[in-house]
Amino acid sequence: MEIQSQPAGKSVLGWVLIAVVIIFLLVFTSILRCLSPVSFLQLKFWKIYLEKEQEILQSQAREHATEMAKENVRCFFERSHPKEYNTPSNKAWQQISSLYTFNPKSQYYSMLHKYVSRQETGSIKSMEGDAMIPVLGFVDSPAIQSPSDL
């Protein structure tokens, strides 16, 4: 009798496959973290920073959008001209939305941080030494759940 022809053998084979995949992912993650250019505590700080930056950005964007919407509605009903609002340009939004690259020479914790720090040059394009580091992939993730995701 073959192992695959019996239901119990298939079940054992399935569990072995699941265990192998889990062990592979654990080893792969451990190797990535060991090869990371940043320390564990710095990585933890980085995740906390990004979480707080996202919270503040959402809050500020919500406030700014609300004020602008109120002003536009007021002007519509009063038939007046709206006051000037300082809103980032499309180029600025695109630059802070681009993919993050790590550079040990000039460390930025996010694309927003990089944009604000390099604002005088007008560009945040990649520099020599910029690299995509897999362990820092959380920087580009749309939502960070919690700092304990390390």
PDB file of C-alpha atoms in Angstrom:
ATOM      1  CA  MET A   1       0.000   0.000   0.000  1.00  0.00           C
ATOM      2  CA  GLU A   2       1.198   3.466  -0.855  1.00  0.00           C
ATOM      3  CA  ILE A   3       1.200   6.262   1.715  1.00  0.00           C
ATOM      4  CA  GLN A   4      -0.608   8.626  -0.650  1.00  0.00           C
ATOM      5  CA  SER A   5      -3.555   6.291  -1.146  1.00  0.00           C
ATOM      6  CA  GLN A   6      -4.518   6.346   2.523  1.00  0.00           C
ATOM      7  CA  PRO A   7      -6.270   9.390   4.021  1.00  0.00           C
ATOM      8  CA  ALA A   8      -4.033   9.381   7.111  1.00  0.00           C
ATOM      9  CA  GLY A   9      -0.894   9.361   4.939  1.00  0.00           C
ATOM     10  CA  LYS A  10      -2.134  12.374   2.963  1.00  0.00           C
ATOM     11  CA  SER A  11      -2.874  14.217   6.177  1.00  0.00           C
ATOM     12  CA  VAL A  12       0.627  13.540   7.537  1.00  0.00           C
ATOM     13  CA  LEU A  13       2.155  14.580   4.221  1.00  0.00           C
ATOM     14  CA  GLY A  14       0.148  17.843   4.330  1.00  0.00           C
ATOM     15  CA  TRP A  15       1.282  18.631   7.880  1.00  0.00           C
ATOM     16  CA  VAL A  16       4.896  17.890   6.966  1.00  0.00           C
ATOM     17  CA  LEU A  17       4.632  20.277   4.016  1.00  0.00           C
ATOM     18  CA  ILE A  18       3.149  22.995   6.233  1.00  0.00           C
ATOM     19  CA  ALA A  19       5.920  22.492   8.815  1.00  0.00           C
ATOM     20  CA  VAL A  20       8.621  22.704   6.120  1.00  0.00           C
ATOM     21  CA  VAL A  21       7.153  25.954   4.748  1.00  0.00           C
ATOM     22  CA  ILE A  22       6.938  27.485   8.248  1.00  0.00           C
ATOM     23  CA  ILE A  23      10.512  26.500   9.083  1.00  0.00           C
ATOM     24  CA  PHE A  24      11.714  27.885   5.728  1.00  0.00           C
ATOM     25  CA  LEU A  25       9.947  31.217   6.361  1.00  0.00           C
ATOM     26  CA  LEU A  26      11.363  31.405   9.892  1.00  0.00           C
ATOM     27  CA  VAL A  27      14.917  30.771   8.665  1.00  0.00           C
ATOM     28  CA  PHE A  28      14.480  33.219   5.754  1.00  0.00           C
ATOM     29  CA  THR A  29      13.148  35.958   8.061  1.00  0.00           C
ATOM     30  CA  SER A  30      15.959  35.360  10.564  1.00  0.00           C
ATOM     31  CA  ILE A  31      18.620  35.600   7.858  1.00  0.00           C
ATOM     32  CA  LEU A  32      17.087  38.816   6.492  1.00  0.00           C
ATOM     33  CA  ARG A  33      17.096  40.380   9.954  1.00  0.00           C
ATOM     34  CA  CYS A  34      20.686  39.305  10.595  1.00  0.00           C
ATOM     35  CA  LEU A  35      21.791  40.893   7.327  1.00  0.00           C
ATOM     36  CA  SER A  36      19.837  44.089   8.008  1.00  0.00           C
ATOM     37  CA  PRO A  37      21.874  47.314   7.992  1.00  0.00           C
ATOM     38  CA  VAL A  38      19.909  48.561  11.026  1.00  0.00           C
ATOM     39  CA  SER A  39      19.741  47.167  14.542  1.00  0.00           C
ATOM     40  CA  PHE A  40      16.687  45.567  16.103  1.00  0.00           C
ATOM     41  CA  LEU A  41      16.018  48.562  18.369  1.00  0.00           C
ATOM     42  CA  GLN A  42      16.430  51.011  15.497  1.00  0.00           C
ATOM     43  CA  LEU A  43      14.005  48.924  13.445  1.00  0.00           C
ATOM     44  CA  LYS A  44      11.528  49.029  16.313  1.00  0.00           C
ATOM     45  CA  PHE A  45      11.932  52.826  16.584  1.00  0.00           C
ATOM     46  CA  TRP A  46      11.478  53.102  12.807  1.00  0.00           C
ATOM     47  CA  LYS A  47       8.155  51.273  12.920  1.00  0.00           C
ATOM     48  CA  ILE A  48       6.931  53.448  15.805  1.00  0.00           C
ATOM     49  CA  TYR A  49       8.008  56.580  13.909  1.00  0.00           C
ATOM     50  CA  LEU A  50       6.135  55.494  10.763  1.00  0.00           C
ATOM     51  CA  GLU A  51       3.005  54.659  12.716  1.00  0.00           C
ATOM     52  CA  LYS A  52       3.010  58.096  14.382  1.00  0.00           C
ATOM     53  CA  GLU A  53       3.830  59.864  11.106  1.00  0.00           C
ATOM     54  CA  GLN A  54       0.859  58.185   9.407  1.00  0.00           C
ATOM     55  CA  GLU A  55      -1.482  59.085  12.274  1.00  0.00           C
ATOM     56  CA  ILE A  56      -0.397  62.739  12.206  1.00  0.00           C
ATOM     57  CA  LEU A  57      -0.499  62.933   8.396  1.00  0.00           C
ATOM     58  CA  GLN A  58      -4.044  61.546   8.338  1.00  0.00           C
ATOM     59  CA  SER A  59      -5.132  63.911  11.093  1.00  0.00           C
ATOM     60  CA  GLN A  60      -3.569  66.972   9.427  1.00  0.00           C
ATOM     61  CA  ALA A  61      -4.945  65.967   6.007  1.00  0.00           C
ATOM     62  CA  ARG A  62      -8.426  65.519   7.491  1.00  0.00           C
ATOM     63  CA  GLU A  63      -8.261  68.957   9.185  1.00  0.00           C
ATOM     64  CA  HIS A  64      -6.917  70.655   6.048  1.00  0.00           C
ATOM     65  CA  ALA A  65      -9.517  69.020   3.798  1.00  0.00           C
ATOM     66  CA  THR A  66     -12.320  69.941   6.208  1.00  0.00           C
ATOM     67  CA  GLU A  67     -11.255  73.600   6.361  1.00  0.00           C
ATOM     68  CA  MET A  68     -10.900  73.776   2.584  1.00  0.00           C
ATOM     69  CA  ALA A  69     -14.288  72.121   2.016  1.00  0.00           C
ATOM     70  CA  LYS A  70     -15.991  74.488   4.485  1.00  0.00           C
ATOM     71  CA  GLU A  71     -14.424  77.484   2.771  1.00  0.00           C
ATOM     72  CA  ASN A  72     -15.497  76.281  -0.691  1.00  0.00           C
ATOM     73  CA  VAL A  73     -19.085  75.605   0.452  1.00  0.00           C
ATOM     74  CA  ARG A  74     -19.235  79.001   2.186  1.00  0.00           C
ATOM     75  CA  CYS A  75     -17.982  80.723  -0.975  1.00  0.00           C
ATOM     76  CA  PHE A  76     -20.481  78.837  -3.101  1.00  0.00           C
ATOM     77  CA  PHE A  77     -23.439  80.065  -1.058  1.00  0.00           C
ATOM     78  CA  GLU A  78     -22.082  83.580  -0.544  1.00  0.00           C
ATOM     79  CA  ARG A  79     -20.842  83.855  -4.145  1.00  0.00           C
ATOM     80  CA  SER A  80     -17.450  85.052  -2.980  1.00  0.00           C
ATOM     81  CA  HIS A  81     -13.862  84.086  -3.739  1.00  0.00           C
ATOM     82  CA  PRO A  82     -12.192  81.494  -1.506  1.00  0.00           C
ATOM     83  CA  LYS A  83      -9.125  82.399   0.504  1.00  0.00           C
ATOM     84  CA  GLU A  84      -5.802  80.877  -0.533  1.00  0.00           C
ATOM     85  CA  TYR A  85      -4.947  77.452   0.932  1.00  0.00           C
ATOM     86  CA  ASN A  86      -1.406  76.131   0.938  1.00  0.00           C
ATOM     87  CA  THR A  87      -1.822  72.570  -0.349  1.00  0.00           C
ATOM     88  CA  PRO A  88       1.126  70.429  -1.545  1.00  0.00           C
ATOM     89  CA  SER A  89       1.574  70.168  -5.309  1.00  0.00           C
ATOM     90  CA  ASN A  90       0.950  66.994  -7.302  1.00  0.00           C
ATOM     91  CA  LYS A  91       4.717  66.603  -7.642  1.00  0.00           C
ATOM     92  CA  ALA A  92       5.133  66.732  -3.850  1.00  0.00           C
ATOM     93  CA  TRP A  93       2.433  64.069  -3.359  1.00  0.00           C
ATOM     94  CA  GLN A  94       4.090  61.871  -5.983  1.00  0.00           C
ATOM     95  CA  GLN A  95       7.509  62.242  -4.381  1.00  0.00           C
ATOM     96  CA  ILE A  96       6.345  61.248  -0.909  1.00  0.00           C
ATOM     97  CA  SER A  97       4.423  58.325  -2.442  1.00  0.00           C
ATOM     98  CA  SER A  98       7.407  56.824  -4.276  1.00  0.00           C
ATOM     99  CA  LEU A  99       9.182  53.660  -3.104  1.00  0.00           C
ATOM    100  CA  TYR A 100      11.590  53.995  -0.205  1.00  0.00           C
ATOM    101  CA  THR A 101      15.297  53.315  -0.700  1.00  0.00           C
ATOM    102  CA  PHE A 102      17.765  52.986   2.167  1.00  0.00           C
ATOM    103  CA  ASN A 103      21.059  54.844   2.137  1.00  0.00           C
ATOM    104  CA  PRO A 104      23.427  54.468   5.114  1.00  0.00           C
ATOM    105  CA  LYS A 105      25.038  57.851   4.294  1.00  0.00           C
ATOM    106  CA  SER A 106      21.830  59.850   4.651  1.00  0.00           C
ATOM    107  CA  GLN A 107      19.257  58.074   6.755  1.00  0.00           C
ATOM    108  CA  TYR A 108      15.598  58.960   6.407  1.00  0.00           C
ATOM    109  CA  TYR A 109      12.777  57.127   8.153  1.00  0.00           C
ATOM    110  CA  SER A 110      10.203  57.653   5.386  1.00  0.00           C
ATOM    111  CA  MET A 111       9.713  59.319   2.036  1.00  0.00           C
ATOM    112  CA  LEU A 112       7.999  62.209   3.817  1.00  0.00           C
ATOM    113  CA  HIS A 113      11.056  62.594   6.067  1.00  0.00           C
ATOM    114  CA  LYS A 114      13.300  62.478   2.986  1.00  0.00           C
ATOM    115  CA  TYR A 115      11.137  65.032   1.149  1.00  0.00           C
ATOM    116  CA  VAL A 116      11.069  67.496   4.049  1.00  0.00           C
ATOM    117  CA  SER A 117      14.824  67.155   4.639  1.00  0.00           C
ATOM    118  CA  ARG A 118      15.710  67.611   0.962  1.00  0.00           C
ATOM    119  CA  GLN A 119      13.069  70.213   0.186  1.00  0.00           C
ATOM    120  CA  GLU A 120      15.639  72.874  -0.700  1.00  0.00           C
ATOM    121  CA  THR A 121      16.981  70.749  -3.583  1.00  0.00           C
ATOM    122  CA  GLY A 122      13.484  70.178  -4.963  1.00  0.00           C
ATOM    123  CA  SER A 123      14.058  66.484  -5.660  1.00  0.00           C
ATOM    124  CA  ILE A 124      14.267  63.303  -3.668  1.00  0.00           C
ATOM    125  CA  LYS A 125      15.484  61.087  -6.475  1.00  0.00           C
ATOM    126  CA  SER A 126      17.728  58.171  -5.637  1.00  0.00           C
ATOM    127  CA  MET A 127      21.312  58.952  -4.775  1.00  0.00           C
ATOM    128  CA  GLU A 128      24.398  56.807  -5.050  1.00  0.00           C
ATOM    129  CA  GLY A 129      24.263  54.236  -2.284  1.00  0.00           C
ATOM    130  CA  ASP A 130      20.452  53.976  -2.187  1.00  0.00           C
ATOM    131  CA  ALA A 131      19.315  50.370  -1.993  1.00  0.00           C
ATOM    132  CA  MET A 132      16.119  48.401  -1.580  1.00  0.00           C
ATOM    133  CA  ILE A 133      16.501  46.442   1.679  1.00  0.00           C
ATOM    134  CA  PRO A 134      13.901  43.637   2.072  1.00  0.00           C
ATOM    135  CA  VAL A 135      13.723  43.907   5.867  1.00  0.00           C
ATOM    136  CA  LEU A 136      12.720  47.584   5.481  1.00  0.00           C
ATOM    137  CA  GLY A 137       9.762  46.735   3.245  1.00  0.00           C
ATOM    138  CA  PHE A 138       7.353  47.877   5.963  1.00  0.00           C
ATOM    139  CA  VAL A 139       8.272  51.492   5.118  1.00  0.00           C
ATOM    140  CA  ASP A 140       6.266  51.232   1.877  1.00  0.00           C
ATOM    141  CA  SER A 141       3.377  49.265   3.340  1.00  0.00           C
ATOM    142  CA  PRO A 142       0.049  51.102   3.191  1.00  0.00           C
ATOM    143  CA  ALA A 143      -0.783  50.443   6.839  1.00  0.00           C
ATOM    144  CA  ILE A 144       1.343  49.526   9.803  1.00  0.00           C
ATOM    145  CA  GLN A 145      -0.585  47.545  12.370  1.00  0.00           C
ATOM    146  CA  SER A 146       1.593  47.975  15.453  1.00  0.00           C
ATOM    147  CA  PRO A 147       5.233  48.285  16.519  1.00  0.00           C
ATOM    148  CA  SER A 148       5.070  44.737  17.851  1.00  0.00           C
ATOM    149  CA  ASP A 149       4.949  43.391  14.257  1.00  0.00           C
ATOM    150  CA  LEU A 150       8.708  42.860  14.384  1.00  0.00           C
TER     151      LEU A 150
END
